[in-house]
Short mmCIF file of C-alpha atoms and ligand atoms in Angstrom, two decimals:
data_model
loop_
_atom_site.label_atom_id
_atom_site.label_comp_id
_atom_site.label_asym_id
_atom_site.label_seq_id
_atom_site.Cartn_x
_atom_site.Cartn_y
_atom_site.Cartn_z
CA MET A 213 157.00 89.25 -147.90
CA THR A 214 155.55 89.39 -144.42
CA ALA A 215 151.93 88.40 -144.16
CA ILE A 216 149.74 91.41 -143.75
CA ALA A 217 147.03 89.30 -142.19
CA SER A 218 148.69 88.97 -138.83
CA PRO A 219 146.02 89.19 -136.14
CA LYS A 220 146.94 92.79 -135.36
CA ASN A 221 145.98 93.68 -138.90
CA LEU A 222 142.44 92.32 -138.82
CA TRP A 223 139.45 94.41 -137.87
CA LEU A 224 138.83 93.78 -134.19
CA GLY A 225 135.16 94.46 -133.79
CA ARG A 226 132.27 92.89 -135.62
CA TRP A 227 131.53 96.27 -137.16
CA GLY A 228 135.14 97.22 -137.79
CA PHE A 229 135.10 96.66 -141.53
CA VAL A 230 131.64 98.11 -142.11
CA LEU A 231 132.49 101.23 -140.12
CA ALA A 232 135.84 101.71 -141.82
CA ALA A 233 134.55 101.00 -145.34
CA THR A 234 131.52 103.21 -144.81
CA GLY A 235 133.86 105.85 -143.42
CA SER A 236 135.91 105.54 -146.57
CA SER A 237 133.00 105.74 -148.95
CA VAL A 238 131.05 108.45 -147.16
CA GLY A 239 133.06 111.61 -147.68
CA LEU A 240 133.38 114.81 -149.61
CA GLY A 241 132.04 112.83 -152.55
CA ASN A 242 128.67 112.57 -150.85
CA ILE A 243 128.41 115.95 -149.22
CA TRP A 244 130.39 118.22 -151.54
CA LYS A 245 130.61 116.59 -154.96
CA PHE A 246 127.28 114.79 -155.29
CA PRO A 247 125.11 117.83 -154.54
CA TYR A 248 127.04 120.17 -156.84
CA MET A 249 127.22 117.60 -159.65
CA THR A 250 123.49 116.99 -159.33
CA GLY A 251 123.03 120.73 -159.52
CA GLU A 252 125.25 121.04 -162.59
CA TYR A 253 123.85 118.07 -164.47
CA GLY A 254 120.27 119.03 -163.86
CA GLY A 255 118.87 116.95 -160.99
CA GLY A 256 116.75 113.79 -161.10
CA ALA A 257 117.95 112.22 -164.35
CA PHE A 258 121.56 112.39 -163.20
CA VAL A 259 120.56 110.93 -159.83
CA LEU A 260 118.80 108.01 -161.50
CA VAL A 261 121.81 107.10 -163.67
CA TYR A 262 124.03 107.41 -160.64
CA LEU A 263 121.82 105.02 -158.65
CA LEU A 264 121.80 102.54 -161.55
CA CYS A 265 125.59 102.68 -161.73
CA ILE A 266 125.89 102.04 -157.99
CA ALA A 267 123.63 98.98 -158.19
CA ALA A 268 124.76 97.47 -161.49
CA ILE A 269 128.48 98.31 -161.46
CA GLY A 270 129.49 99.59 -158.04
CA VAL A 271 128.18 96.74 -155.91
CA PRO A 272 129.60 93.85 -157.99
CA VAL A 273 132.98 95.58 -158.35
CA MET A 274 133.10 96.31 -154.63
CA MET A 275 132.44 92.64 -153.86
CA ALA A 276 135.20 91.65 -156.26
CA GLU A 277 137.64 94.08 -154.64
CA ILE A 278 136.93 92.86 -151.12
CA ALA A 279 137.23 89.25 -152.26
CA LEU A 280 140.55 89.97 -154.02
CA GLY A 281 141.84 91.74 -150.92
CA ARG A 282 140.86 88.99 -148.54
CA ARG A 283 142.03 86.19 -150.84
CA GLY A 284 145.38 87.86 -151.40
CA ARG A 285 145.68 89.30 -147.90
CA GLY A 286 147.77 92.27 -148.83
CA SER A 287 148.09 95.69 -150.42
CA PRO A 288 146.58 95.82 -153.92
CA ILE A 289 149.88 95.00 -155.63
CA ASP A 290 150.75 92.08 -153.39
CA ALA A 291 147.21 90.76 -153.11
CA ILE A 292 146.71 90.65 -156.87
CA ARG A 293 150.10 89.03 -157.33
CA ARG A 294 149.08 86.28 -154.89
CA VAL A 295 145.66 85.60 -156.37
CA THR A 296 147.01 85.47 -159.92
CA ARG A 297 149.76 83.11 -158.78
CA GLU A 298 147.18 80.91 -157.11
CA SER A 299 145.26 80.73 -160.38
CA GLY A 300 148.43 80.30 -162.44
CA ARG A 301 147.89 83.54 -164.35
CA SER A 302 150.22 86.34 -165.39
CA ARG A 303 151.65 88.46 -162.60
CA TRP A 304 151.30 91.49 -164.84
CA TRP A 305 147.78 91.92 -163.54
CA SER A 306 149.35 93.40 -160.44
CA GLY A 307 149.73 96.50 -162.64
CA LEU A 308 146.12 97.04 -161.67
CA GLY A 309 147.32 97.35 -158.09
CA TRP A 310 149.89 99.95 -159.08
CA MET A 311 147.24 101.91 -160.91
CA ALA A 312 144.92 101.76 -157.92
CA MET A 313 147.63 102.97 -155.59
CA LEU A 314 148.49 105.85 -157.90
CA CYS A 315 144.81 106.71 -158.20
CA GLY A 316 144.32 106.79 -154.41
CA PHE A 317 147.38 109.02 -154.06
CA MET A 318 146.21 111.39 -156.81
CA ILE A 319 142.75 111.69 -155.28
CA LEU A 320 144.17 112.40 -151.86
CA SER A 321 146.36 115.15 -153.34
CA PHE A 322 143.34 117.26 -154.23
CA TYR A 323 141.10 115.86 -151.52
CA VAL A 324 143.18 117.35 -148.71
CA VAL A 325 142.73 120.78 -150.31
CA VAL A 326 138.93 120.49 -150.24
CA ALA A 327 139.11 118.99 -146.76
CA GLY A 328 141.22 122.03 -145.88
CA TRP A 329 138.36 124.24 -147.06
CA ALA A 330 136.05 122.30 -144.76
CA VAL A 331 138.30 122.73 -141.72
CA SER A 332 138.89 126.40 -142.43
CA TYR A 333 135.14 126.95 -142.77
CA LEU A 334 134.58 125.10 -139.52
CA TRP A 335 137.01 127.53 -137.92
CA LYS A 336 135.35 130.51 -139.58
CA SER A 337 131.89 129.44 -138.53
CA VAL A 338 133.00 129.13 -134.91
CA THR A 339 134.83 132.46 -134.92
CA GLY A 340 132.18 134.38 -136.85
CA GLY A 341 134.15 134.64 -140.07
CA LEU A 342 131.22 133.83 -142.35
CA ALA A 343 129.11 136.90 -141.77
CA ALA A 344 128.41 138.17 -145.27
CA HIS A 345 124.99 139.26 -146.41
CA SER A 346 125.07 138.62 -150.13
CA VAL A 347 126.25 136.01 -152.62
CA GLU A 348 129.01 138.40 -153.61
CA GLY A 349 130.05 138.77 -149.99
CA MET A 350 130.26 134.98 -149.55
CA ALA A 351 132.13 134.63 -152.81
CA ALA A 352 134.59 137.23 -151.57
CA ILE A 353 135.17 135.22 -148.37
CA PHE A 354 135.72 132.07 -150.43
CA SER A 355 138.19 133.85 -152.75
CA ALA A 356 140.04 135.47 -149.88
CA ASN A 357 140.38 132.09 -148.19
CA ASN A 358 141.89 130.72 -151.40
CA ALA A 359 143.96 133.71 -152.40
CA ASN A 360 146.55 133.41 -149.68
CA PRO A 361 148.65 130.26 -150.25
CA TRP A 362 149.92 130.36 -146.66
CA ASN A 363 146.39 130.28 -145.32
CA LEU A 364 145.13 127.56 -147.65
CA GLY A 365 148.36 125.62 -147.29
CA PHE A 366 148.05 125.75 -143.52
CA TRP A 367 144.64 124.05 -143.55
CA SER A 368 145.52 121.36 -146.08
CA THR A 369 148.74 120.64 -144.23
CA LEU A 370 146.71 120.20 -141.07
CA VAL A 371 144.54 117.61 -142.82
CA THR A 372 147.62 115.84 -144.20
CA LEU A 373 149.15 115.67 -140.73
CA ALA A 374 145.96 114.31 -139.15
CA THR A 375 145.59 111.69 -141.88
CA MET A 376 149.14 110.48 -141.58
CA ALA A 377 149.02 110.41 -137.79
CA ILE A 378 145.95 108.16 -137.82
CA VAL A 379 147.26 105.84 -140.54
CA GLY A 380 150.66 105.66 -138.84
CA LEU A 381 149.03 104.34 -135.67
CA GLY A 382 147.89 101.23 -137.49
CA VAL A 383 144.78 99.40 -138.58
CA GLN A 384 143.29 98.79 -135.18
CA ALA A 385 144.70 101.56 -133.02
CA GLY A 386 144.52 104.21 -135.73
CA ILE A 387 141.85 103.55 -138.32
CA GLU A 388 139.39 101.36 -136.45
CA ARG A 389 139.55 103.34 -133.23
CA SER A 390 138.94 106.64 -134.99
CA VAL A 391 136.04 105.48 -137.17
CA ARG A 392 134.36 103.90 -134.17
CA TRP A 393 133.40 107.30 -132.81
CA MET A 394 133.54 109.43 -135.94
CA MET A 395 130.94 107.46 -137.90
CA PRO A 396 128.16 107.49 -135.28
CA GLY A 397 128.89 111.19 -134.79
CA LEU A 398 128.47 111.76 -138.50
CA VAL A 399 125.07 110.09 -138.56
CA VAL A 400 123.83 112.14 -135.61
CA MET A 401 124.93 115.38 -137.30
CA LEU A 402 123.31 114.42 -140.58
CA VAL A 403 120.01 113.68 -138.86
CA VAL A 404 120.10 117.07 -137.16
CA MET A 405 120.67 118.68 -140.56
CA ILE A 406 117.76 116.90 -142.21
CA VAL A 407 115.34 117.70 -139.41
CA TYR A 408 116.43 121.31 -139.76
CA ALA A 409 115.89 121.29 -143.53
CA LEU A 410 112.51 119.69 -142.97
CA PHE A 411 111.34 122.54 -140.78
CA SER A 412 113.20 125.51 -142.19
CA GLY A 413 113.82 124.88 -145.88
CA SER A 414 111.77 124.37 -149.04
CA PHE A 415 111.76 120.64 -148.54
CA GLY A 416 109.35 119.95 -151.40
CA ALA A 417 111.46 121.91 -153.89
CA GLY A 418 114.53 119.99 -152.78
CA VAL A 419 112.82 116.63 -153.17
CA HIS A 420 111.48 117.60 -156.57
CA PHE A 421 114.89 118.69 -157.78
CA LEU A 422 116.56 115.46 -156.65
CA PHE A 423 113.96 113.05 -157.92
CA ALA A 424 112.13 114.64 -160.85
CA PHE A 425 113.23 112.79 -163.96
CA ASP A 426 113.98 114.89 -167.04
CA PRO A 427 115.77 112.69 -169.60
CA GLY A 428 116.37 115.67 -171.88
CA LYS A 429 119.13 116.77 -169.54
CA LEU A 430 121.21 113.62 -169.93
CA THR A 431 124.27 113.89 -172.15
CA GLY A 432 127.03 111.33 -172.69
CA GLN A 433 129.27 113.46 -170.49
CA ALA A 434 126.66 113.45 -167.74
CA VAL A 435 126.43 109.65 -167.85
CA LEU A 436 130.23 109.31 -167.71
CA ALA A 437 130.27 111.77 -164.83
CA ALA A 438 127.59 109.73 -163.01
CA MET A 439 129.51 106.50 -163.53
CA GLY A 440 132.81 108.04 -162.50
CA HIS A 441 131.13 109.38 -159.42
CA ALA A 442 129.69 105.97 -158.55
CA PHE A 443 133.27 104.65 -158.43
CA PHE A 444 134.49 107.68 -156.53
CA THR A 445 131.79 107.63 -153.90
CA LEU A 446 132.21 103.90 -153.22
CA SER A 447 136.02 104.36 -153.02
CA LEU A 448 136.55 101.78 -155.76
CA ALA A 449 139.57 101.24 -158.00
CA SER A 450 141.78 103.26 -155.71
CA GLY A 451 143.15 100.61 -153.39
CA ALA A 452 141.00 101.66 -150.44
CA ILE A 453 138.33 98.97 -150.40
CA LEU A 454 140.67 96.22 -151.57
CA THR A 455 143.10 96.95 -148.74
CA TYR A 456 140.37 97.22 -146.13
CA GLY A 457 139.10 93.90 -147.50
CA ALA A 458 142.50 92.39 -146.76
CA TYR A 459 141.80 92.99 -143.06
CA LEU A 460 138.35 91.39 -143.13
CA PRO A 461 138.14 88.34 -140.86
CA ALA A 462 137.42 85.12 -142.76
CA ASP A 463 134.04 84.52 -141.14
CA GLN A 464 132.36 87.75 -142.27
CA SER A 465 130.13 87.80 -145.32
CA ILE A 466 131.41 89.88 -148.21
CA GLY A 467 127.98 90.15 -149.85
CA ARG A 468 126.22 91.40 -146.77
CA THR A 469 128.91 93.89 -145.79
CA THR A 470 129.08 95.26 -149.34
CA LEU A 471 125.36 95.85 -149.43
CA MET A 472 125.49 97.57 -146.09
CA VAL A 473 128.28 99.91 -147.17
CA ALA A 474 126.67 100.71 -150.54
CA ILE A 475 123.27 101.40 -148.97
CA CYS A 476 124.74 103.61 -146.25
CA ASP A 477 126.77 105.53 -148.83
CA THR A 478 123.79 106.08 -151.10
CA LEU A 479 121.57 107.10 -148.21
CA VAL A 480 124.09 109.64 -147.00
CA ALA A 481 124.43 111.17 -150.48
CA LEU A 482 120.67 111.47 -150.85
CA MET A 483 120.32 112.75 -147.31
CA ALA A 484 123.02 115.34 -147.95
CA GLY A 485 121.05 116.42 -151.01
CA LEU A 486 117.90 116.60 -148.91
CA ALA A 487 119.70 118.64 -146.29
CA ILE A 488 121.28 121.07 -148.74
CA PHE A 489 118.87 121.77 -151.61
CA PRO A 490 115.84 122.77 -149.48
CA VAL A 491 118.04 125.37 -147.80
CA ILE A 492 119.33 126.56 -151.19
CA PHE A 493 115.84 126.82 -152.65
CA ALA A 494 114.32 128.45 -149.57
CA ASN A 495 116.71 131.31 -150.20
CA GLY A 496 116.18 131.50 -153.92
CA MET A 497 119.71 130.44 -154.85
CA ASP A 498 121.12 128.67 -157.88
CA PRO A 499 121.61 124.92 -157.40
CA ALA A 500 124.09 124.89 -160.31
CA SER A 501 126.74 127.04 -158.72
CA GLY A 502 129.45 124.38 -158.96
CA PRO A 503 132.15 123.29 -156.49
CA GLY A 504 131.52 126.37 -154.37
CA LEU A 505 127.89 125.35 -153.68
CA ILE A 506 128.35 124.28 -150.07
CA PHE A 507 130.98 126.92 -149.37
CA MET A 508 129.16 129.95 -150.75
CA SER A 509 125.43 129.43 -151.21
CA LEU A 510 124.93 127.26 -148.16
CA PRO A 511 126.61 129.48 -145.54
CA LEU A 512 124.71 132.46 -146.92
CA ALA A 513 121.45 130.56 -146.64
CA PHE A 514 122.31 129.65 -143.05
CA GLN A 515 122.91 133.32 -142.23
CA GLN A 516 119.34 134.07 -143.09
CA MET A 517 117.78 131.30 -141.04
CA PRO A 518 116.93 130.81 -137.37
CA LEU A 519 119.62 128.86 -135.50
CA GLY A 520 121.58 128.99 -138.74
CA GLY A 521 124.91 129.70 -137.05
CA ALA A 522 124.81 126.56 -134.93
CA VAL A 523 123.66 124.35 -137.80
CA GLU A 524 126.39 125.79 -139.98
CA THR A 525 129.03 124.72 -137.45
CA ILE A 526 127.51 121.26 -137.28
CA PHE A 527 127.57 121.07 -141.06
CA PHE A 528 131.26 121.91 -141.41
CA LEU A 529 132.20 119.63 -138.52
CA MET A 530 130.33 116.83 -140.28
CA LEU A 531 132.16 117.60 -143.51
CA THR A 532 135.53 117.52 -141.75
CA VAL A 533 134.84 114.17 -140.08
CA ALA A 534 133.57 112.65 -143.32
CA ALA A 535 136.64 113.87 -145.20
CA LEU A 536 139.08 112.50 -142.63
CA THR A 537 137.62 108.98 -142.54
CA SER A 538 137.92 108.89 -146.34
CA ALA A 539 141.39 110.42 -146.51
CA ILE A 540 142.88 107.73 -144.28
CA SER A 541 141.57 105.01 -146.58
CA MET A 542 143.14 106.54 -149.69
CA ILE A 543 146.65 106.22 -148.37
CA GLU A 544 146.28 102.95 -146.48
CA ALA A 545 147.09 100.91 -149.61
CA THR A 546 150.44 102.66 -150.07
CA VAL A 547 151.34 102.49 -146.40
CA ALA A 548 150.40 98.80 -146.29
CA TRP A 549 152.50 98.15 -149.39
CA LEU A 550 155.59 99.93 -148.02
CA ASN A 551 155.11 98.09 -144.75
CA GLU A 552 154.62 94.69 -146.32
CA SER A 553 156.94 94.71 -149.31
CA HIS A 554 159.65 97.05 -148.15
CA GLY A 555 159.71 96.33 -144.45
CA LEU A 556 159.17 99.96 -143.44
CA SER A 557 157.41 100.48 -140.12
CA ARG A 558 153.91 101.93 -140.50
CA VAL A 559 154.95 105.15 -138.85
CA ARG A 560 157.88 105.63 -141.22
CA ALA A 561 155.81 104.66 -144.23
CA ALA A 562 153.08 107.10 -143.24
CA TRP A 563 155.46 110.01 -142.78
CA GLY A 564 157.38 109.18 -145.94
CA VAL A 565 154.24 109.14 -148.06
CA GLY A 566 152.99 112.15 -146.15
CA ILE A 567 155.93 114.25 -147.28
CA LEU A 568 155.40 113.32 -150.93
CA LEU A 569 151.70 113.96 -150.53
CA TRP A 570 152.41 117.34 -149.01
CA VAL A 571 154.48 118.34 -152.04
CA VAL A 572 151.89 117.24 -154.61
CA SER A 573 148.92 118.61 -152.69
CA THR A 574 150.71 121.92 -152.28
CA LEU A 575 150.97 122.09 -156.07
CA ALA A 576 147.23 121.37 -156.26
CA MET A 577 146.54 124.02 -153.62
CA LEU A 578 148.48 126.60 -155.65
CA SER A 579 145.89 126.20 -158.45
CA PHE A 580 143.72 128.56 -156.41
CA ASN A 581 146.20 131.37 -156.02
CA VAL A 582 149.80 131.66 -157.22
CA GLY A 583 149.28 129.08 -159.96
CA ALA A 584 145.91 130.30 -161.16
CA ASP A 585 147.38 130.73 -164.63
CA TRP A 586 149.19 127.41 -164.77
CA LYS A 587 146.71 125.69 -167.00
CA LEU A 588 146.98 122.82 -169.43
CA ALA A 589 144.16 122.50 -171.96
CA GLY A 590 142.06 124.83 -169.85
CA ARG A 591 142.44 122.89 -166.60
CA HIS A 592 144.42 123.57 -163.45
CA PHE A 593 146.55 120.91 -161.83
CA PHE A 594 143.79 120.53 -159.21
CA ASP A 595 141.15 119.96 -161.92
CA TRP A 596 143.40 117.53 -163.74
CA LEU A 597 143.81 115.37 -160.65
CA ASP A 598 140.04 115.20 -160.21
CA PHE A 599 139.29 114.74 -163.91
CA LEU A 600 141.90 112.05 -164.60
CA THR A 601 140.98 109.96 -161.57
CA SER A 602 137.18 110.14 -161.78
CA ARG A 603 136.75 110.00 -165.52
CA PHE A 604 139.61 107.67 -166.51
CA LEU A 605 141.60 105.87 -163.85
CA MET A 606 138.61 104.72 -161.80
CA PRO A 607 136.41 103.42 -164.64
CA LEU A 608 139.50 101.82 -166.20
CA GLY A 609 140.47 100.24 -162.89
CA GLY A 610 136.89 99.02 -162.48
CA LEU A 611 137.01 97.48 -165.93
CA GLY A 612 140.32 95.77 -165.11
CA THR A 613 138.97 94.46 -161.80
CA ALA A 614 135.86 93.10 -163.52
CA LEU A 615 137.92 91.32 -166.18
CA LEU A 616 140.37 89.94 -163.63
CA ALA A 617 137.64 88.67 -161.32
CA GLY A 618 135.28 87.55 -164.06
CA PHE A 619 137.53 85.96 -166.65
CA VAL A 620 141.17 85.71 -165.61
CA LEU A 621 141.13 84.08 -162.19
CA ARG A 622 139.98 80.52 -161.78
CA GLY A 623 136.30 80.49 -161.00
CA GLU A 624 136.53 78.49 -157.78
CA SER A 625 138.99 80.85 -156.17
CA LEU A 626 136.69 83.84 -155.80
CA LYS A 627 133.63 81.62 -155.47
CA GLU A 628 135.13 80.17 -152.34
CA GLU A 629 136.12 83.59 -151.08
CA LEU A 630 132.73 85.20 -151.70
CA GLY A 631 130.87 82.24 -150.22
CA LEU A 632 127.53 83.30 -151.71
CA PRO A 633 124.50 81.06 -152.20
CA SER A 634 124.91 79.71 -155.73
CA ALA A 635 122.04 81.64 -157.30
CA VAL A 636 123.40 84.90 -155.92
CA HIS A 637 126.87 83.95 -157.04
CA ALA A 638 125.57 83.41 -160.57
CA LEU A 639 124.06 86.87 -160.44
CA TRP A 640 127.30 88.43 -159.27
CA ARG A 641 129.28 86.55 -161.92
CA PHE A 642 126.95 87.70 -164.65
CA ALA A 643 127.22 91.29 -163.50
CA ILE A 644 131.00 91.22 -163.24
CA ARG A 645 131.52 89.41 -166.57
CA TYR A 646 129.03 91.24 -168.74
CA VAL A 647 127.17 94.13 -167.16
CA CYS A 648 130.20 95.95 -165.76
CA PRO A 649 132.59 95.69 -168.74
CA LEU A 650 129.88 96.43 -171.26
CA ALA A 651 128.47 99.41 -169.40
CA ILE A 652 131.90 100.88 -168.71
CA VAL A 653 133.03 100.52 -172.34
CA MET A 654 129.78 101.97 -173.70
CA VAL A 655 129.84 104.95 -171.41
CA PHE A 656 133.48 105.61 -172.32
CA LEU A 657 132.88 105.39 -176.05
CA ASP A 658 129.85 107.61 -175.79
CA ALA A 659 131.67 110.26 -173.81
CA LEU A 660 134.48 110.22 -176.38
CA GLY A 661 131.85 110.80 -179.03
CA ALA A 662 132.79 107.51 -180.72
CA LEU A 663 129.23 106.22 -180.82
CA GLY A 664 127.94 109.18 -182.76
CA ALA A 665 124.81 111.21 -182.30
CA ALA A 666 122.54 108.22 -182.83
CA PHE A 667 123.51 106.91 -179.41
CA ASP A 668 121.68 108.08 -176.36
CA TRP A 669 121.29 107.08 -172.78
CA ARG A 670 118.31 104.82 -173.60
CA TRP A 671 120.74 102.33 -175.13
CA LEU A 672 122.51 101.97 -171.85
CA ALA A 673 119.23 101.68 -170.02
CA ALA A 674 118.11 98.98 -172.48
CA VAL A 675 121.33 97.02 -172.00
CA LEU A 676 120.98 97.24 -168.26
CA VAL A 677 117.36 96.11 -168.40
CA LEU A 678 118.30 93.19 -170.68
CA ALA A 679 121.05 92.30 -168.28
CA LEU A 680 118.57 92.37 -165.46
CA ILE A 681 116.17 90.05 -167.30
CA ALA A 682 119.03 87.68 -168.04
CA GLU A 683 120.09 87.77 -164.41
CA VAL A 684 116.60 86.88 -163.28
CA ALA A 685 116.52 84.04 -165.82
CA ILE A 686 119.78 82.66 -164.46
CA LEU A 687 118.47 82.97 -160.96
CA ARG A 688 115.30 81.05 -161.81
CA ARG A 689 117.16 78.30 -163.59
CA HIS A 690 119.37 77.85 -160.56
CA GLY A 691 116.32 77.84 -158.37
CA ARG A 692 114.79 75.00 -160.40
CA GLN A 693 118.00 73.03 -160.23
CA GLY A 694 117.68 73.20 -156.47
CA GLY A 695 120.44 75.62 -155.66
N1 LIG B 1328 134.51 107.78 -151.39
C1 LIG B 1328 135.13 108.99 -150.96
C2 LIG B 1328 134.10 110.10 -151.01
O1 LIG B 1328 133.01 109.92 -151.49
C3 LIG B 1328 136.32 109.33 -151.78
C4 LIG B 1328 137.30 108.24 -151.94
C5 LIG B 1328 137.74 107.89 -153.18
C6 LIG B 1328 137.81 107.56 -150.81
C7 LIG B 1328 138.66 106.88 -153.34
C8 LIG B 1328 138.75 106.55 -150.97
C9 LIG B 1328 139.18 106.22 -152.23
O2 LIG B 1328 134.38 111.19 -150.61
#
C-alpha cells in the first residue's frame, strides 16, 4: 500500500480542512432537506431534537472519525485496518470502512439528481423559466422538469461530470482549490438571502415556526429522522469526514476543527430555515409541502416579491455550490481507496467510479418519470437510497464508529491522536462510549416500535440529561485531580 499521507495529499492551507469539511457538511441537507423535514415534522420540537443529536452524538462521532482517519492515514478501509492492527484488534472492523464507502456512494447516487434539480432551476431562473403565478403552475413546472428523462438526466449528468472532474484533479488542486472560493461565496449569498427575508418576509412567523417547542408533535419516527439527519448533515458514517481527516496535518487540533465545522453547519441550516420560512409564510404557503418545498413554494413566493427574480437566482446558485462541495466529499473515499489500494491514478479512479455512479444515479433519476411505477414496498429506488442511508446505514455506521473508538481500540492510540486536555478527553470518551451507543440504540428500537407505547421522547431526553450530569461530574473530578 502506498501511503496516502504524502505531502501532496495534505491540506495546504491552514483553513484547508475546515473549508473542505464545512463544504462537505453544508449541502442540500441544510438547504433542501432540513427545511422540508422541519416543515413535515412540525417545527421547533424537531429542531430541538436535531440540535441535541448534533451536540451529543454528531460532534463526538465526528472527532472519532477525524482521529481514525488521521491515525490510519488512508481511505476508510485502509485507515481502519491500520488502526486496528496498531491496537492488535481484528481486521474485520474494516468492514465499517466498506459500509461507509457504500453509504457515500448510495447517497451520491440520489444526491446528484437533487443537485441536478438545483442546476436546472438556476438555469430556469436566469432564462425566465419559472414564471408561474400559482402553486399549481409551479408544480406543473416541477413535474415537467422531472417528466422528461433526457432533461433530468442531462442535469444530473452535468453534476456527475463536475464532481468527478474536481475529485480527479486531486486533494489540493481539485478539492481544496475549489472550496477555497466556493465556501466564502456561499456565505455571502446566504447573508444576502437572510437580509432579504428580514425585510421582505414574515420573519417573526419563520422564527416562531423554527423555535416554538411543541412536544406533542414528536413521534419515534420523527426522532429517528432527526438523528439520521444529524449524521447526514455532518457527513458522518459515509467515508467523507474520515477521508478528509486523513489529509489533516498533524499539528492541527481535531477538537477545535470539529467544533468549527459543526457550528458552521448548524448555523447554515438554521439560517437557511430563517431565509426560507419567512418567505413561505409571507405568501401564505404550506411549510409541510415536502421535498418540493424549495422548488415549488419558494420560487412562487419569489415571483410575488420585489427583487424576487434576482434573489431567486442567488438562491439556486447557492444551492448548486453547496451541493457540489458536498458531492465531491462523498466520492473521495472511494477514489482514495482505488488510488491507494489498487494503484489506479486519481483521474482513472474518478472516471471509473463516475461511470458506475452515472448508471446508478440514472436509475434513481428514472424514479421521477419512466420508472414512476417501479416501487418496492411503496418506495421508489430514489426514496430507498435516501431512506436506507439516512435511517439505517448512517446510524449503524455511527454506532460502529463509537464502539470501535470507545471500546475496541487501545485507549492511548486515539488519546494521542486527539490530543485533548484530559478533562475534555474524558468528556469525549464518555460520550463516545455511552451517550452515542445508548442514544442510537434507543432511537432505533423506538422507531421499530420495539419499546412499546410507554416509551416517549422524554426518556431519551432524560438519558441525555443524565449523561450530561455524569459528564460534568467526570469533568469536575478531573479538575480536582489537577488535570
Ligand atoms: N452533509 C451533506 C449535506 O448536508 C451530505 C453528505 C452526506 C455529504 C454524506 C457527504 C457525506 O448535504
